[in-house]
PDB file of C-alpha atoms in Angstrom:
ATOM      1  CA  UNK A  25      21.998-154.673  26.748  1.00 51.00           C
ATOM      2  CA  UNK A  26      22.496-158.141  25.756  1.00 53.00           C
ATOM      3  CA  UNK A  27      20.307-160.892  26.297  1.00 56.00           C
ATOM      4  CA  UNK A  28      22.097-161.358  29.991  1.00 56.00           C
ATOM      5  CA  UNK A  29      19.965-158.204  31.385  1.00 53.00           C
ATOM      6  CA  UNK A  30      17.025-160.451  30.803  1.00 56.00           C
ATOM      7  CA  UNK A  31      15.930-161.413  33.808  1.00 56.00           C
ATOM      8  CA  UNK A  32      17.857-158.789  36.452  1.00 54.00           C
ATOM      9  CA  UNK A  33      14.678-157.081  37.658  1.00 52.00           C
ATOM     10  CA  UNK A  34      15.568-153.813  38.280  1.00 55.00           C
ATOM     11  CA  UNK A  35      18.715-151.179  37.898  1.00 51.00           C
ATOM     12  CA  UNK A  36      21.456-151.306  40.438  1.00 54.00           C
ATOM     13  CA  UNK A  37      22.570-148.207  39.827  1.00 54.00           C
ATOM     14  CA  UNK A  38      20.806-144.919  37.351  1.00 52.00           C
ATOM     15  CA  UNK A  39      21.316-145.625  33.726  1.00 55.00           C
ATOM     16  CA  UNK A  40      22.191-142.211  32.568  1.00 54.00           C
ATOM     17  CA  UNK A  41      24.586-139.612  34.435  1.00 53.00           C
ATOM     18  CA  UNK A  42      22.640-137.140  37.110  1.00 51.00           C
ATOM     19  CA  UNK A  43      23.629-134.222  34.843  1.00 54.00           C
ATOM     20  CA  UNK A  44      21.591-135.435  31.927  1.00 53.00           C
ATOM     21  CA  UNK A  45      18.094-135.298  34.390  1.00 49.00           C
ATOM     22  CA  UNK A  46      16.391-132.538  34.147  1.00 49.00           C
ATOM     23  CA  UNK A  47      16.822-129.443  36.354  1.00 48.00           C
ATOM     24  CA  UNK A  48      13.345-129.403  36.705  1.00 46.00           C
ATOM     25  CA  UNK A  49      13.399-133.138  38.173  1.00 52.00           C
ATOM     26  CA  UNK A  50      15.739-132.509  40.271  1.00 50.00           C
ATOM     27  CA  UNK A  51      14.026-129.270  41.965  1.00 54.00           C
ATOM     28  CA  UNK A  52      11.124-131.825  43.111  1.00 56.00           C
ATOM     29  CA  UNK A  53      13.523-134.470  45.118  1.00 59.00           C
ATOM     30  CA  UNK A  54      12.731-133.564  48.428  1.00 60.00           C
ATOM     31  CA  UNK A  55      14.786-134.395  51.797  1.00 63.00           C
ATOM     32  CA  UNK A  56      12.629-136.494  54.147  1.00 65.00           C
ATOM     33  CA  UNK A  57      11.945-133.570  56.508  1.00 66.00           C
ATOM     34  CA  UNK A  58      10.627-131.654  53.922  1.00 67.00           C
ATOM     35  CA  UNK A  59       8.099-134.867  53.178  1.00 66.00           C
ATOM     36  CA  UNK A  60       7.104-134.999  56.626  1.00 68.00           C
ATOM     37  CA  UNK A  61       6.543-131.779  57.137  1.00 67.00           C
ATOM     38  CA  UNK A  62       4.485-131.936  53.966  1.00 62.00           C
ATOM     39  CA  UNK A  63       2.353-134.830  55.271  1.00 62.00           C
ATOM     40  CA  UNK A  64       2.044-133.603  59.141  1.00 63.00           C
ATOM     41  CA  UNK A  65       0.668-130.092  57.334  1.00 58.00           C
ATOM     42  CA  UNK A  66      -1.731-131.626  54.861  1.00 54.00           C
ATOM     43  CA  UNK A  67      -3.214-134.406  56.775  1.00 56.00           C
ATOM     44  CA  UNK A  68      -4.810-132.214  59.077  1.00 49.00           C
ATOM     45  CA  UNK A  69      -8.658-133.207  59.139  1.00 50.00           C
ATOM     46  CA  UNK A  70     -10.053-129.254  60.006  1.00 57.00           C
ATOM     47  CA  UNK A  71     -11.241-127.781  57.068  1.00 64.00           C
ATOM     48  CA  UNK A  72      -9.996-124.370  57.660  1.00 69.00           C
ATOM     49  CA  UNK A  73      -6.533-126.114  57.821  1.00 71.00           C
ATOM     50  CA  UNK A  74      -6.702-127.945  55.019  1.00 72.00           C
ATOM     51  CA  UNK A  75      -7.747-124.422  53.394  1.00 76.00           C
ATOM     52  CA  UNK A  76      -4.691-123.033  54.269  1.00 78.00           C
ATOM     53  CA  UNK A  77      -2.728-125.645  53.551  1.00 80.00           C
ATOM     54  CA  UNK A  78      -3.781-126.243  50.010  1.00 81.00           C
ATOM     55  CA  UNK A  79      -2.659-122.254  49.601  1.00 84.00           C
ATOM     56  CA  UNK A  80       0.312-123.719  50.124  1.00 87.00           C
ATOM     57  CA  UNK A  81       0.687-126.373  47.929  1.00 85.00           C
ATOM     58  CA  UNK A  82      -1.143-124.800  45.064  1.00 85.00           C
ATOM     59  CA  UNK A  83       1.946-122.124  45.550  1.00 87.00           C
ATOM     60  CA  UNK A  84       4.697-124.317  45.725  1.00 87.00           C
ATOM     61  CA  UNK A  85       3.234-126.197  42.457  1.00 85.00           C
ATOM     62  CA  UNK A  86       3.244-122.352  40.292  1.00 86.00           C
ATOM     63  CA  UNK A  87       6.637-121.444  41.975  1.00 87.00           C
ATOM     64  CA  UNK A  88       7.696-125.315  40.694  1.00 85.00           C
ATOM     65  CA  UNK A  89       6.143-124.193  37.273  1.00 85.00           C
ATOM     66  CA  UNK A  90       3.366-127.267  37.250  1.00 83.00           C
ATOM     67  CA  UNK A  91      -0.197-125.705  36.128  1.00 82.00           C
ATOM     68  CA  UNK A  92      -3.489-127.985  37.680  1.00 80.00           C
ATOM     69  CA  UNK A  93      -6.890-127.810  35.763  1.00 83.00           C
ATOM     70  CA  UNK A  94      -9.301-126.184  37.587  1.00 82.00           C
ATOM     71  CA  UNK A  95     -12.259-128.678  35.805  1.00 86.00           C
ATOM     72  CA  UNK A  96     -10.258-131.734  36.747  1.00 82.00           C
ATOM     73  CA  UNK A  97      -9.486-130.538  40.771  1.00 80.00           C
ATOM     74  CA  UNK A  98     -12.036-131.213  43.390  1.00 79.00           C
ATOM     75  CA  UNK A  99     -11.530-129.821  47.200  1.00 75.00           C
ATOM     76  CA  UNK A 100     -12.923-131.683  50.541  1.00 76.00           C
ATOM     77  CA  UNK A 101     -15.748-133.545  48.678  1.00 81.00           C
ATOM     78  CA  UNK A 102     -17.790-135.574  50.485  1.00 85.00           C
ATOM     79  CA  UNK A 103     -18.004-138.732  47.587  1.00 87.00           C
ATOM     80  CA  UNK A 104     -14.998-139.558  45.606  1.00 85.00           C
ATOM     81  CA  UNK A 105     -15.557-142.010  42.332  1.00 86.00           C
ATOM     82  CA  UNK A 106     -12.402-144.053  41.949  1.00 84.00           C
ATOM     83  CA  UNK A 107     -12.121-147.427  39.658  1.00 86.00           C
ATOM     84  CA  UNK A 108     -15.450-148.142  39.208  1.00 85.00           C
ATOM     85  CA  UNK A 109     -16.477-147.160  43.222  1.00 87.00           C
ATOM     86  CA  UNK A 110     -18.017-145.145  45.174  1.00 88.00           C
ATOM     87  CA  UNK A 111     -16.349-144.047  48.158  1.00 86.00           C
ATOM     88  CA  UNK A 112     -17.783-141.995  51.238  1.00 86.00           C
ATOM     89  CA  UNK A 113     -17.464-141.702  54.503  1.00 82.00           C
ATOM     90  CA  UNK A 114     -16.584-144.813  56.081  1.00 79.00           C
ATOM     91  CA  UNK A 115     -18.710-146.920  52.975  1.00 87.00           C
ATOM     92  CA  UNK A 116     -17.526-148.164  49.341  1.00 87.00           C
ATOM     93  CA  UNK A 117     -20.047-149.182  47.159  1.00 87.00           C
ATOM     94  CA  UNK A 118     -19.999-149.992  43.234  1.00 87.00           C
ATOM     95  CA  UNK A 119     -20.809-146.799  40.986  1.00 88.00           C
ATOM     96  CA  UNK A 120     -24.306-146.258  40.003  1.00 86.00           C
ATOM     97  CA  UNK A 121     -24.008-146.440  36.369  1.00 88.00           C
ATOM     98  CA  UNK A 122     -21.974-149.396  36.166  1.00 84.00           C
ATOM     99  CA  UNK A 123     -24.869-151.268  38.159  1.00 80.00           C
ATOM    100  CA  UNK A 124     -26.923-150.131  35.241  1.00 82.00           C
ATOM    101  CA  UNK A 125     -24.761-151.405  32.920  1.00 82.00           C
ATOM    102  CA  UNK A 126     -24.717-154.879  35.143  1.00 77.00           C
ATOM    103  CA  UNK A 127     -28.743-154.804  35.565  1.00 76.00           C
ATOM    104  CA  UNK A 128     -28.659-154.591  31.674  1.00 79.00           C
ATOM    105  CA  UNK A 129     -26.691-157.492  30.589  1.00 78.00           C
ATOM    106  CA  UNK A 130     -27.528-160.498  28.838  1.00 80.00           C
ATOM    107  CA  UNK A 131     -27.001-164.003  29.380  1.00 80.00           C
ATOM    108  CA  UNK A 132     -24.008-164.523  27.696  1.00 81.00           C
ATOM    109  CA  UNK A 133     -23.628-166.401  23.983  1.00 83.00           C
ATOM    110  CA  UNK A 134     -20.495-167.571  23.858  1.00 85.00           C
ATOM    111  CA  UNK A 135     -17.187-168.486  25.627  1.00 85.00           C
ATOM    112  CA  UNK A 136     -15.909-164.525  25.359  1.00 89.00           C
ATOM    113  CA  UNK A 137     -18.749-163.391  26.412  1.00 86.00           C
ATOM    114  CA  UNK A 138     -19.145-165.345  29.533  1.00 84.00           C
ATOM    115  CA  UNK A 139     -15.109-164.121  29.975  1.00 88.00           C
ATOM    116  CA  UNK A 140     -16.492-160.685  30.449  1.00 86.00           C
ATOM    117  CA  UNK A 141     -19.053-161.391  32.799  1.00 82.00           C
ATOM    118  CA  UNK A 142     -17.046-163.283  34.872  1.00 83.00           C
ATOM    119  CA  UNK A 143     -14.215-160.615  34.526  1.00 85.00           C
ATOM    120  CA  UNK A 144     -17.013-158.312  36.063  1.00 81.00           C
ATOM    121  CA  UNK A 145     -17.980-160.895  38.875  1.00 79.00           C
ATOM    122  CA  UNK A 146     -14.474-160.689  39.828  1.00 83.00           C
ATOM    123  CA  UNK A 147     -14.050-157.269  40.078  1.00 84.00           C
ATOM    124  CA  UNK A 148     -16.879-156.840  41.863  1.00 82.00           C
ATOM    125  CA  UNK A 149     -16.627-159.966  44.013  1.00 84.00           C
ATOM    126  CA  UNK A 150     -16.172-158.180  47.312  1.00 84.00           C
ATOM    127  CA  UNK A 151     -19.969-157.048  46.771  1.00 83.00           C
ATOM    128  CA  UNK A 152     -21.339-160.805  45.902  1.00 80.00           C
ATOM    129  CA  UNK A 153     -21.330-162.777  49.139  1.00 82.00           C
ATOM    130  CA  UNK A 154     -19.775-166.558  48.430  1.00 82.00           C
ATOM    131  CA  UNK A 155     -19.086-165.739  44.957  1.00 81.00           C
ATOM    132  CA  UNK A 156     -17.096-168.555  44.499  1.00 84.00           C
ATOM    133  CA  UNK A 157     -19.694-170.686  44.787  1.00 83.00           C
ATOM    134  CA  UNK A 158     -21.944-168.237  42.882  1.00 81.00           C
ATOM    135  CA  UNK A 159     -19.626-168.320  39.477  1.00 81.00           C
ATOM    136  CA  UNK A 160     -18.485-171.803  39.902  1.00 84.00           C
ATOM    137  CA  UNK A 161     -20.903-173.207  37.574  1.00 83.00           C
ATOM    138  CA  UNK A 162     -20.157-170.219  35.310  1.00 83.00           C
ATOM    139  CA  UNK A 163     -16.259-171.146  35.472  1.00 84.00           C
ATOM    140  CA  UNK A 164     -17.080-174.776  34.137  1.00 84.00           C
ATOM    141  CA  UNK A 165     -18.155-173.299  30.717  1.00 84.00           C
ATOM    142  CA  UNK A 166     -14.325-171.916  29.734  1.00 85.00           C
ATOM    143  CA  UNK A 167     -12.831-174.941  30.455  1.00 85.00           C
ATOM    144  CA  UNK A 168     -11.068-176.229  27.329  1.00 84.00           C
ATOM    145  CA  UNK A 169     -12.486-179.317  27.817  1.00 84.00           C
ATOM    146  CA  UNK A 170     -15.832-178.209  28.247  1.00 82.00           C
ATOM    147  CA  UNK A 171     -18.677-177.353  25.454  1.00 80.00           C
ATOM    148  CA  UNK A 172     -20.732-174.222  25.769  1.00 80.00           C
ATOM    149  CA  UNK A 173     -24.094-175.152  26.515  1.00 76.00           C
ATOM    150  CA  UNK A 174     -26.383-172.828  28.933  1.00 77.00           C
ATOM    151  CA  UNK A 175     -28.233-175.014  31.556  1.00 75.00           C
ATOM    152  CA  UNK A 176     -29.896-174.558  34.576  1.00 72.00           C
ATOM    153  CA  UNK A 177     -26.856-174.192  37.057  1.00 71.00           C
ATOM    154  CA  UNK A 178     -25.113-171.798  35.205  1.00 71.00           C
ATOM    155  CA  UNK A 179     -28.149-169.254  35.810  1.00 71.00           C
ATOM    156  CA  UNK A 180     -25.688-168.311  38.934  1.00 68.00           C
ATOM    157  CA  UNK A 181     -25.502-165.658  35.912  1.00 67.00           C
ATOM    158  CA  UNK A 182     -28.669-163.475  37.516  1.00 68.00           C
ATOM    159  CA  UNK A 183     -27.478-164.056  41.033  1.00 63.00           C
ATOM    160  CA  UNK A 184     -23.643-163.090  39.736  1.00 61.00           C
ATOM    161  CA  UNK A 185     -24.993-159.533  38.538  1.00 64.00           C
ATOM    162  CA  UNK A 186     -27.639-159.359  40.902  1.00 62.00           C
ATOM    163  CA  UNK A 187     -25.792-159.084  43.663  1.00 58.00           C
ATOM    164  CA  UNK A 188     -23.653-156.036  43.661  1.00 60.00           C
ATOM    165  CA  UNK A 189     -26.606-154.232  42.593  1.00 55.00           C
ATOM    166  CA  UNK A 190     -28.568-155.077  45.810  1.00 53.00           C
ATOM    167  CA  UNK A 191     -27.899-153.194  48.952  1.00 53.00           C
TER     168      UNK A 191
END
């Protein structure tokens, strides 16, 4: 591939013969009735259902020859922990020992440091009402342009990590 592949995105067509995939591979493509089958059987919301069902896929996965860890496998739990949430029942909130980690910081000393923070601000933004306005002052500070020095309007900082922590 010479430097004219560069910028085509994606593959038009496979870049290696079918017979050179794995037979395994090839075992898992399944037709689109098979899929929604799959999905009308599993979606089902009764739990004796879902039992039944997941006797199902648990078989087809040993006949396919994939092995699940029984440690890392949860089934019909009512809180799942996913990217730094908590997610139940019609609620998402942030997990509670990354609040403790956010209750514990610092104000920050330098330009990296204040990166991080507002890194976290951002990722947590959809629990900080107006947090544009709340890490403006913050955002000043990693300008080029601008020198690092801590005042009073960049003590947004408390409100910043305060606020996904309150509920």
């Amino acid at each position: 591939m010479g430097y004219y592949r560069a910028f085509i995105p994606n593959y038009a067509k496979i870049p290696l013969p079918l017979s050179k995939l794995l037979r395994r591979d090839q075992n898992f493509i399944w037709t689109e009735e098979q899929t929604n089958a799959f999905d009308r059987q599993f979606c089902q919301t009764m739990p004796t259902v879902i039992a039944s069902v997941a006797t199902k896929v648990l078989a087809r996965l040993k006949n396919s020859g994939l092995r699940l860890r029984l440690s890392k496998c949860s089934f019909l739990p009512n809180q799942i922990e996913y990217l730094g949430h908590t997610i139940t029942e019609g609620q998402i909130a942030p997990q509670t020992r990354k609040i403790e980690v956010i209750d514990a910081l610092k104000a920050p000393s330098d330009v990296k440091g204040l990166r991080q923070v507002l890194g976290m601000a951002g990722y947590y933004r959809s629990f900080i009402p107006n947090s544009a306005a709340v890490t403006q002052p913050l955002t000043k500070l990693i300008r080029k342009t601008a020198t690092y020095e801590w005042k009073e309007e960049q003590q947004s900082f408390t409100t910043a990590c305060g606020a996904p922590t309150r509920d």
